[in-house]
Amino acid sequence: MTSVLDDWLQPRPGGGAGGVSDRLSRLRPAAGDRRYGADQPDADQPDAGLIPTGPQTRFRERVTYGLRTALNAQVPGDLVAVSRMDVLLGPDRRARPDVSLVDDLAASDDLRTCYLAEEVRLVIEVVGPDSAASDRDARPRHYAAAGIPHFWRVESTDSRPFVYSFELDADGAGYQVTGVHHTRLAVDAPFPIAIDLERLPR
């Protein structure tokens, strides 16, 4: 089956898959055409082209690093956990999850600037003060619509992380919660994972 995104991964003249990012940056709507409101409260939305981000907290940086490192210590050989890499969710929509679990073949290309949704098995968002509404509502809806099978949302209590795990429901219309994990995260999919949330790598 041919994807409408297939031709986007052709390198730009001069080589390199960076042309993907260059061409997609032109898809961002003009400032006067952007649609913000209750459904899109700020510029940190997946359909805002190349997504601007505010300063991150040390909590977000620490948990992002810890989860990526813990996942890469357990992944099967055909997957790799990466952080802060763009994922294409559609012709005019892209996001930059805190952590993504992607196919090893895609991750092995060091010139890639983004991944297709079909190359991604799991996305993780660490909720912060400037992204809470998006991480809890808009982003999971867009990830589900793009067919990404698993989503984790990381929240905190007194700077201690806990994780909501989700998977696509049977008809692919949205995510259903599979667990709420305090102190220890243990799931069977996308592969068996066990992570001590109180002792994440720092």
Coordinates of N, CA and C in Angstrom, one line a residue:
M1 N 0.8 -1.2 0.0 CA 0.0 0.0 0.0 C 0.9 1.2 0.0
T2 N 0.6 2.2 -0.8 CA 1.4 3.4 -0.9 C 0.8 4.5 0.0
S3 N 1.7 5.1 0.8 CA 1.3 6.2 1.7 C 1.5 7.5 1.0
V4 N 0.6 8.4 1.3 CA 0.7 9.8 0.8 C 2.0 10.5 1.2
L5 N 2.7 9.9 2.2 CA 3.9 10.5 2.7 C 5.1 9.9 2.1
D6 N 5.0 8.9 1.2 CA 6.1 8.2 0.7 C 7.1 9.1 0.0
D7 N 6.6 10.0 -0.8 CA 7.5 10.8 -1.6 C 8.2 11.9 -0.7
W8 N 7.7 12.1 0.5 CA 8.3 13.1 1.4 C 9.7 12.7 1.9
L9 N 9.9 11.4 1.8 CA 11.2 10.9 2.4 C 12.3 10.8 1.3
Q10 N 12.0 11.4 0.1 CA 13.1 11.5 -0.8 C 14.0 12.6 -0.4
P11 N 15.4 12.4 -0.5 CA 16.3 13.4 0.0 C 16.2 14.6 -0.9
R12 N 16.5 15.8 -0.3 CA 16.6 17.0 -1.1 C 17.9 17.0 -1.9
P13 N 17.9 17.8 -2.9 CA 19.2 17.9 -3.7 C 20.3 18.2 -2.8
G14 N 21.4 17.5 -3.0 CA 22.6 17.6 -2.1 C 22.6 16.6 -1.0
G15 N 21.5 15.7 -0.9 CA 21.5 14.6 -0.1 C 21.0 14.8 1.3
G16 N 20.6 13.8 1.9 CA 20.2 13.8 3.3 C 18.7 13.9 3.5
A17 N 18.2 13.1 4.4 CA 16.7 13.1 4.7 C 16.3 14.3 5.4
G18 N 17.2 15.3 5.7 CA 16.8 16.5 6.3 C 15.8 17.3 5.4
G19 N 15.7 17.0 4.1 CA 14.8 17.6 3.3 C 13.4 17.4 3.7
V20 N 13.1 16.3 4.4 CA 11.8 16.1 5.0 C 11.4 17.2 5.9
S21 N 12.3 17.6 6.8 CA 12.0 18.7 7.8 C 11.9 20.0 7.1
D22 N 12.8 20.2 6.1 CA 12.8 21.5 5.3 C 11.4 21.7 4.6
R23 N 10.9 20.7 4.0 CA 9.7 20.8 3.2 C 8.5 20.9 4.2
L24 N 8.5 20.1 5.3 CA 7.4 20.2 6.2 C 7.3 21.5 6.9
S25 N 8.4 22.2 7.1 CA 8.4 23.5 7.8 C 7.5 24.5 7.0
R26 N 7.4 24.3 5.7 CA 6.6 25.2 4.9 C 5.1 24.9 5.1
L27 N 4.7 23.8 5.7 CA 3.3 23.5 5.9 C 2.7 24.3 7.1
R28 N 3.5 24.9 7.9 CA 3.0 25.6 9.1 C 2.1 26.8 8.6
P29 N 0.9 26.9 9.1 CA 0.0 28.0 8.7 C 0.6 29.3 9.0
A30 N 0.2 30.3 8.2 CA 0.6 31.7 8.6 C 0.0 32.0 9.9
A31 N 0.6 32.9 10.7 CA 0.2 33.3 12.0 C -1.3 33.6 12.1
G32 N -1.8 34.4 11.1 CA -3.2 34.8 11.1 C -4.2 33.7 10.8
D33 N -3.6 32.5 10.3 CA -4.5 31.4 9.9 C -4.6 30.3 10.9
R34 N -3.8 30.4 12.0 CA -3.8 29.3 13.0 C -5.0 29.4 13.8
R35 N -5.5 28.2 14.2 CA -6.8 28.1 14.8 C -6.5 27.6 16.3
Y36 N -6.6 28.6 17.2 CA -6.5 28.3 18.6 C -7.8 28.5 19.3
G37 N -8.1 27.8 20.3 CA -9.3 27.9 21.1 C -9.3 26.9 22.1
A38 N -10.5 26.4 22.5 CA -10.6 25.4 23.6 C -9.9 24.2 23.2
D39 N -10.0 23.8 21.9 CA -9.4 22.6 21.4 C -7.9 22.7 21.1
Q40 N -7.5 23.9 20.9 CA -6.1 24.2 20.6 C -5.6 25.4 21.4
P41 N -5.3 25.2 22.7 CA -5.1 26.3 23.6 C -3.8 27.1 23.4
D42 N -2.8 26.5 22.7 CA -1.6 27.3 22.6 C -0.8 26.8 21.4
A43 N 0.4 27.3 21.2 CA 1.1 27.0 20.0 C 1.8 25.6 20.1
D44 N 1.8 25.0 21.2 CA 2.4 23.7 21.4 C 1.4 22.6 21.0
Q45 N 0.9 22.7 19.8 CA -0.1 21.7 19.3 C 0.5 21.0 18.1
P46 N 0.1 19.7 18.0 CA 0.6 18.9 16.9 C 0.3 19.4 15.5
D47 N -0.7 20.2 15.3 CA -1.0 20.7 14.0 C -0.5 22.1 13.8
A48 N 0.5 22.5 14.5 CA 1.0 23.9 14.4 C 2.4 23.8 13.6
G49 N 2.6 22.9 12.8 CA 3.8 22.8 12.0 C 4.9 22.3 12.9
L50 N 6.1 23.0 12.7 CA 7.2 22.7 13.6 C 6.9 23.2 14.9
I51 N 6.8 22.4 16.0 CA 6.2 22.8 17.2 C 7.2 23.6 18.1
P52 N 6.9 24.8 18.4 CA 7.7 25.5 19.4 C 7.5 25.0 20.8
T53 N 8.6 25.0 21.6 CA 8.5 24.5 23.0 C 9.1 25.5 23.9
G54 N 8.5 25.6 25.1 CA 9.0 26.5 26.1 C 10.2 25.8 26.8
P55 N 10.8 26.5 27.8 CA 11.8 25.9 28.6 C 11.3 24.7 29.3
Q56 N 12.0 23.6 29.4 CA 11.6 22.4 30.1 C 12.1 22.4 31.5
T57 N 11.4 21.8 32.4 CA 11.8 21.6 33.7 C 12.8 20.5 33.8
R58 N 13.6 20.6 34.9 CA 14.5 19.5 35.2 C 13.8 18.1 35.4
F59 N 12.6 18.2 36.0 CA 11.8 17.0 36.1 C 11.5 16.3 34.7
R60 N 11.1 17.1 33.8 CA 10.8 16.6 32.4 C 12.0 16.1 31.8
E61 N 13.1 16.8 31.9 CA 14.4 16.3 31.3 C 14.8 15.0 31.9
R62 N 14.7 15.0 33.3 CA 15.2 13.8 34.0 C 14.4 12.6 33.7
V63 N 13.0 12.7 33.7 CA 12.2 11.6 33.4 C 12.3 11.2 31.9
T64 N 12.4 12.1 31.0 CA 12.5 11.8 29.6 C 13.8 10.9 29.4
Y65 N 14.9 11.4 30.0 CA 16.2 10.6 29.9 C 16.0 9.3 30.6
G66 N 15.4 9.2 31.7 CA 15.3 8.0 32.5 C 14.5 6.9 31.8
L67 N 13.3 7.3 31.2 CA 12.5 6.4 30.5 C 13.1 5.9 29.2
R68 N 13.8 6.8 28.5 CA 14.5 6.4 27.2 C 15.6 5.4 27.6
T69 N 16.3 5.7 28.6 CA 17.4 4.8 29.0 C 16.9 3.4 29.4
A70 N 15.9 3.5 30.3 CA 15.3 2.2 30.8 C 14.7 1.4 29.6
L71 N 14.0 2.0 28.7 CA 13.4 1.3 27.6 C 14.5 0.7 26.7
N72 N 15.6 1.4 26.4 CA 16.6 0.9 25.6 C 17.4 -0.2 26.2
A73 N 17.3 -0.3 27.6 CA 17.9 -1.5 28.2 C 17.1 -2.8 28.1
Q74 N 15.8 -2.6 27.7 CA 14.9 -3.8 27.7 C 14.4 -4.1 26.3
V75 N 14.5 -3.2 25.3 CA 13.9 -3.4 24.0 C 14.4 -4.6 23.3
P76 N 13.5 -5.2 22.5 CA 14.0 -6.2 21.5 C 14.8 -5.5 20.4
G77 N 15.5 -6.3 19.7 CA 16.5 -5.8 18.7 C 15.9 -5.0 17.6
D78 N 14.6 -5.1 17.4 CA 14.0 -4.4 16.2 C 13.4 -3.0 16.6
L79 N 13.6 -2.5 17.9 CA 13.1 -1.3 18.3 C 14.2 -0.5 19.0
V80 N 14.0 0.9 19.0 CA 14.9 1.8 19.6 C 14.1 2.9 20.3
A81 N 14.4 3.3 21.5 CA 13.7 4.5 22.1 C 14.6 5.7 21.8
V82 N 13.9 6.8 21.3 CA 14.5 8.0 21.0 C 13.8 9.2 21.7
S83 N 14.4 10.3 21.9 CA 13.8 11.4 22.5 C 13.8 12.7 21.7
R84 N 12.6 13.4 21.8 CA 12.5 14.7 21.1 C 12.7 14.7 19.6
M85 N 12.2 13.6 19.0 CA 12.2 13.5 17.5 C 10.8 13.7 16.9
D86 N 10.7 14.4 15.8 CA 9.4 14.7 15.2 C 8.8 13.4 14.7
V87 N 7.5 13.3 14.8 CA 6.7 12.2 14.2 C 5.6 12.9 13.3
L88 N 5.6 12.4 12.1 CA 4.6 12.9 11.1 C 3.2 12.2 11.4
L89 N 2.2 13.0 11.7 CA 0.9 12.4 12.0 C -0.1 12.6 10.9
G90 N 0.3 13.3 9.8 CA -0.5 13.5 8.7 C 0.2 14.6 7.8
P91 N -0.4 14.9 6.6 CA 0.2 15.8 5.7 C 0.5 17.2 6.3
D92 N -0.3 17.6 7.3 CA 0.0 19.0 7.8 C 0.0 19.0 9.3
R93 N 0.4 17.8 9.9 CA 0.4 17.7 11.4 C 1.7 16.9 11.8
R94 N 2.4 17.4 12.7 CA 3.5 16.7 13.3 C 3.6 17.0 14.8
A95 N 4.3 16.1 15.5 CA 4.5 16.3 16.9 C 5.9 15.9 17.3
R96 N 6.3 16.3 18.5 CA 7.6 16.0 19.0 C 7.5 15.4 20.4
P97 N 7.1 14.1 20.5 CA 7.0 13.5 21.8 C 8.3 13.5 22.6
D98 N 8.1 13.5 23.9 CA 9.3 13.4 24.8 C 10.1 12.2 24.5
V99 N 9.4 11.0 24.3 CA 10.1 9.8 24.0 C 9.2 9.0 23.0
S100 N 9.9 8.4 22.0 CA 9.2 7.6 21.0 C 9.9 6.2 20.9
L101 N 9.2 5.2 20.7 CA 9.7 3.9 20.5 C 9.5 3.6 19.0
V102 N 10.6 3.5 18.3 CA 10.5 3.4 16.8 C 11.2 2.2 16.3
D103 N 10.9 1.8 15.0 CA 11.5 0.7 14.4 C 13.0 0.9 14.2
D104 N 13.8 -0.1 14.5 CA 15.3 0.1 14.5 C 15.8 0.5 13.1
L105 N 15.1 0.0 12.0 CA 15.6 0.4 10.7 C 15.5 1.9 10.5
A106 N 14.4 2.5 11.0 CA 14.2 4.0 10.9 C 15.2 4.7 11.7
A107 N 15.4 4.2 13.0 CA 16.3 4.9 13.9 C 17.7 4.7 13.5
S108 N 18.1 3.8 12.7 CA 19.5 3.6 12.3 C 20.0 4.6 11.3
D109 N 19.0 5.4 10.7 CA 19.4 6.4 9.7 C 19.7 7.7 10.5
D110 N 20.9 8.1 10.7 CA 21.3 9.2 11.4 C 20.9 10.6 10.7
L111 N 20.5 10.5 9.5 CA 20.2 11.7 8.8 C 18.7 12.0 8.9
R112 N 17.9 11.1 9.4 CA 16.5 11.3 9.6 C 16.2 12.4 10.5
T113 N 15.2 13.3 10.2 CA 14.8 14.3 11.1 C 13.4 14.0 11.7
C114 N 12.8 13.0 11.2 CA 11.4 12.7 11.7 C 11.1 11.2 11.3
Y115 N 10.0 10.7 11.9 CA 9.5 9.4 11.6 C 8.1 9.4 11.2
L116 N 7.7 8.5 10.4 CA 6.3 8.3 10.1 C 5.6 7.6 11.2
A117 N 4.3 7.9 11.4 CA 3.5 7.3 12.5 C 3.6 5.8 12.4
E118 N 3.6 5.2 11.2 CA 3.7 3.8 11.1 C 5.0 3.1 11.5
E119 N 6.0 4.0 11.7 CA 7.3 3.5 12.2 C 7.4 3.6 13.8
V120 N 6.3 4.1 14.4 CA 6.3 4.3 15.8 C 5.4 3.4 16.6
R121 N 5.9 2.7 17.6 CA 5.1 1.8 18.4 C 4.5 2.4 19.7
L122 N 5.2 3.4 20.2 CA 4.8 4.0 21.5 C 5.3 5.4 21.5
V123 N 4.5 6.3 22.0 CA 4.9 7.7 22.3 C 4.6 8.0 23.8
I124 N 5.5 8.8 24.4 CA 5.4 9.2 25.8 C 5.5 10.7 25.9
E125 N 4.5 11.2 26.6 CA 4.5 12.7 27.0 C 4.7 12.9 28.5
V126 N 5.6 13.7 28.9 CA 5.8 14.0 30.3 C 5.1 15.4 30.5
V127 N 4.0 15.4 31.3 CA 3.2 16.5 31.4 C 3.9 17.6 32.2
G128 N 3.9 18.8 31.6 CA 4.5 20.0 32.2 C 3.5 21.1 32.3
P129 N 3.9 22.2 33.0 CA 3.0 23.3 33.2 C 2.5 23.9 31.9
D130 N 3.4 24.0 30.9 CA 3.0 24.6 29.7 C 2.4 23.7 28.7
S131 N 2.3 22.4 29.0 CA 1.8 21.4 28.0 C 0.7 20.5 28.5
A132 N 0.2 20.8 29.7 CA -0.8 19.9 30.4 C -2.0 19.7 29.5
A133 N -2.6 20.7 29.1 CA -3.9 20.6 28.3 C -3.7 19.8 27.0
S134 N -2.6 20.1 26.4 CA -2.2 19.4 25.1 C -1.9 17.9 25.4
D135 N -1.1 17.6 26.4 CA -0.6 16.3 26.7 C -1.8 15.4 27.1
R136 N -2.8 16.0 27.8 CA -3.9 15.2 28.3 C -5.1 15.0 27.3
D137 N -5.1 15.9 26.3 CA -6.3 15.9 25.4 C -5.9 15.8 23.9
A138 N -5.4 16.9 23.4 CA -5.2 17.1 22.0 C -4.2 16.0 21.4
R139 N -3.0 15.9 22.1 CA -2.0 15.0 21.5 C -2.4 13.6 21.5
P140 N -3.0 13.0 22.6 CA -3.4 11.6 22.4 C -4.5 11.4 21.4
R141 N -5.4 12.4 21.2 CA -6.3 12.2 20.1 C -5.6 12.2 18.7
H142 N -4.7 13.0 18.5 CA -3.9 13.1 17.3 C -3.1 11.8 17.1
Y143 N -2.4 11.3 18.2 CA -1.7 10.1 18.1 C -2.5 8.9 17.7
A144 N -3.7 8.8 18.4 CA -4.6 7.7 18.1 C -5.1 7.8 16.6
A145 N -5.5 9.0 16.2 CA -5.9 9.1 14.8 C -4.9 8.7 13.8
A146 N -3.6 8.9 14.2 CA -2.5 8.5 13.3 C -2.2 7.0 13.4
G147 N -2.8 6.3 14.3 CA -2.7 4.8 14.4 C -1.5 4.4 15.3
I148 N -0.9 5.3 16.1 CA 0.2 4.8 17.0 C -0.4 4.0 18.1
P149 N 0.1 2.7 18.2 CA -0.7 1.8 19.0 C -0.6 2.0 20.5
H150 N 0.4 2.6 21.0 CA 0.6 2.8 22.5 C 1.0 4.2 22.9
F151 N 0.4 4.7 24.0 CA 0.7 6.0 24.5 C 0.8 6.0 26.0
W152 N 1.9 6.7 26.5 CA 2.0 6.8 28.0 C 2.0 8.3 28.3
R153 N 1.3 8.6 29.3 CA 1.3 10.0 29.9 C 1.9 10.0 31.3
V154 N 3.0 10.8 31.4 CA 3.7 10.8 32.7 C 3.2 12.0 33.5
E155 N 2.7 11.8 34.7 CA 2.3 12.9 35.6 C 3.3 12.9 36.8
S156 N 3.1 13.8 37.7 CA 4.0 13.8 38.9 C 3.2 14.2 40.2
T157 N 3.7 13.7 41.3 CA 3.3 14.1 42.6 C 4.5 14.4 43.4
D158 N 4.7 15.6 43.8 CA 5.9 16.0 44.5 C 7.2 15.6 43.8
S159 N 7.2 15.8 42.5 CA 8.4 15.4 41.6 C 8.6 13.9 41.5
R160 N 7.6 13.1 41.9 CA 7.7 11.7 41.7 C 6.8 11.3 40.6
P161 N 7.4 10.6 39.5 CA 6.6 10.3 38.3 C 5.6 9.1 38.6
F162 N 4.5 9.2 37.9 CA 3.6 8.1 37.8 C 3.1 8.1 36.4
V163 N 2.7 6.9 35.8 CA 2.4 6.8 34.4 C 1.0 6.2 34.2
Y164 N 0.3 6.9 33.3 CA -0.9 6.3 32.7 C -0.5 5.6 31.4
S165 N -0.8 4.3 31.2 CA -0.6 3.6 30.0 C -1.9 3.4 29.2
F166 N -1.8 3.6 27.9 CA -2.9 3.5 27.0 C -2.6 2.6 25.8
E167 N -3.6 2.0 25.2 CA -3.4 1.4 23.9 C -4.7 1.7 23.1
L168 N -4.5 1.6 21.8 CA -5.6 1.9 20.8 C -6.7 0.9 21.1
D169 N -8.0 1.4 21.1 CA -9.1 0.5 21.2 C -9.3 -0.3 20.0
A170 N -10.2 -1.2 20.0 CA -10.4 -2.2 18.9 C -10.6 -1.6 17.6
D171 N -11.4 -0.5 17.5 CA -11.7 0.2 16.3 C -10.7 1.3 15.9
G172 N -9.7 1.5 16.7 CA -8.7 2.5 16.4 C -9.2 3.9 16.6
A173 N -10.3 4.1 17.2 CA -10.9 5.5 17.3 C -10.2 6.3 18.4
G174 N -9.6 5.7 19.4 CA -9.1 6.4 20.5 C -8.3 5.4 21.4
Y175 N -7.8 6.0 22.5 CA -7.0 5.1 23.4 C -7.9 4.7 24.6
Q176 N -7.6 3.5 25.1 CA -8.2 3.1 26.4 C -7.1 2.9 27.4
V177 N -7.4 3.2 28.6 CA -6.3 3.1 29.6 C -6.1 1.7 30.0
T178 N -4.9 1.3 30.1 CA -4.5 -0.1 30.5 C -3.9 -0.2 31.9
G179 N -3.6 1.0 32.5 CA -3.1 1.0 33.8 C -2.6 2.3 34.3
V180 N -2.5 2.5 35.6 CA -2.0 3.6 36.3 C -0.8 3.1 37.1
H181 N 0.4 3.5 36.9 CA 1.6 2.9 37.5 C 2.3 3.9 38.4
H182 N 2.3 3.6 39.7 CA 3.0 4.3 40.7 C 4.2 3.4 41.1
T183 N 5.3 4.0 41.4 CA 6.5 3.4 41.8 C 7.1 2.4 40.8
R184 N 6.2 1.5 40.2 CA 6.7 0.5 39.3 C 5.8 0.4 38.1
L185 N 6.4 0.5 36.9 CA 5.6 0.4 35.7 C 5.8 -1.0 35.1
A186 N 4.8 -1.8 34.9 CA 4.9 -3.1 34.3 C 3.8 -3.3 33.3
V187 N 4.1 -3.5 32.0 CA 3.2 -3.7 31.0 C 3.7 -4.9 30.1
D188 N 2.7 -5.5 29.3 CA 3.1 -6.6 28.4 C 3.3 -6.1 27.0
A189 N 2.8 -4.9 26.6 CA 2.9 -4.4 25.3 C 3.3 -2.9 25.3
P190 N 4.1 -2.5 24.2 CA 4.4 -3.2 23.0 C 5.4 -4.4 23.1
F191 N 6.0 -4.6 24.3 CA 6.8 -5.7 24.6 C 6.8 -5.8 26.2
P192 N 7.2 -6.9 26.8 CA 7.2 -6.9 28.3 C 8.2 -5.9 28.8
I193 N 7.7 -4.9 29.6 CA 8.5 -3.8 30.2 C 8.3 -3.8 31.7
A194 N 9.4 -3.6 32.4 CA 9.3 -3.4 33.9 C 10.3 -2.3 34.2
I195 N 9.7 -1.2 34.8 CA 10.6 -0.1 35.1 C 10.3 0.4 36.5
D196 N 11.4 0.5 37.3 CA 11.2 1.1 38.6 C 11.2 2.6 38.5
L197 N 10.0 3.2 38.7 CA 9.9 4.7 38.5 C 10.6 5.5 39.6
E198 N 10.9 4.9 40.7 CA 11.6 5.6 41.8 C 13.1 5.5 41.6
R199 N 13.6 4.7 40.6 CA 15.0 4.6 40.4 C 15.3 4.7 38.9
L200 N 14.7 5.7 38.3 CA 15.0 5.9 36.9 C 16.5 6.4 36.7
P201 N 17.2 6.0 35.7 CA 18.5 6.5 35.4 C 18.4 8.1 35.3
R202 N 19.4 8.7 35.9 CA 19.4 10.2 35.9 C 20.5 10.8 35.0

